[in-house]
Structures are given as structure tokens and as C-alpha cells.
Amino acid sequence: MSQQKLRLVLCMGKTCNARGDAEPLYTRLVERLGMPHDFRSKALIRWEIANCLNHCSSGPNIIIFPLWEHYAHVTPKKIDGIVDEFIAHSKTYTQED
Ligand code: FES
């Protein structure tokens, strides 16, 4: 059994971020989780940004892979709860090859 890292992906695409709605989410994720795309990190958790997650009508969107857990209409008020859940998941998550 190997452990696969969870990835939180924030969409910064032109629909999700049409009015700058994803910008404060990005800022808060940096504060909570560090810089995105840090693939050298040995931490069990990491996060990325995407240009589209194919849920444009419900943005801003976050998806946690490989669980495919989708958070729609994410706001600055919701982001800390999502990060807390993500961290809790990452402590227990393992996936067999
Ligand atoms: S632009 Fe964000 S899901 Fe398409």
C-alpha cells in the first residue's frame, strides 16, 4: 500500500474569478497552506490552482482530488472550514495502488 497525497485545487479561471472572487481565496490558502504547486514538499497535503474545473456556473470552485470532493460558490467565509476538512482528511487518507 502506498500513500497518495491529497490535492486541493482552486479554480482561478476567468469565470470563477470574473469579479476577482477567487483572489481572496488564493490569499487565504497561501496563508494556511503555503505556496501552491510545491511538489517538492514532503507534507501529505498540497494545493494547486487550475484554469477551469468544468463547473463554471457554480464558481468559485474547489475540488479535492483524488476524492473528487467539490465545493461550489466558495466564499472567504467558507474557505477556512474547507481547509480544516482538507487537513483532517489528509491525516487519515490512504489509497491502495
Ligand atoms: S472557470 Fe472555474 S470551473 Fe470553469
Coordinates of C-alpha atoms and ligand atoms in Angstrom, one line a residue, residues 11 13-16 51-56 61, ligand 1:
C11 CA -10.0 27.3 -9.9
G13 CA -10.3 30.6 -14.3
K14 CA -11.9 33.5 -16.0
T15 CA -15.5 32.5 -14.9
C16 CA -14.6 31.6 -11.3
N51 CA -7.8 27.5 -15.1
C52 CA -11.0 25.5 -15.2
L53 CA -12.6 22.6 -13.3
N54 CA -15.6 22.2 -15.6
H55 CA -18.1 23.6 -13.1
C56 CA -18.1 27.2 -14.3
N61 CA -14.9 26.2 -7.2
Ligands
FES1 S1 -13.6 28.7 -14.8 FE1 -13.7 27.8 -12.8 S2 -14.7 25.9 -13.2 FE2 -14.5 26.8 -15.2

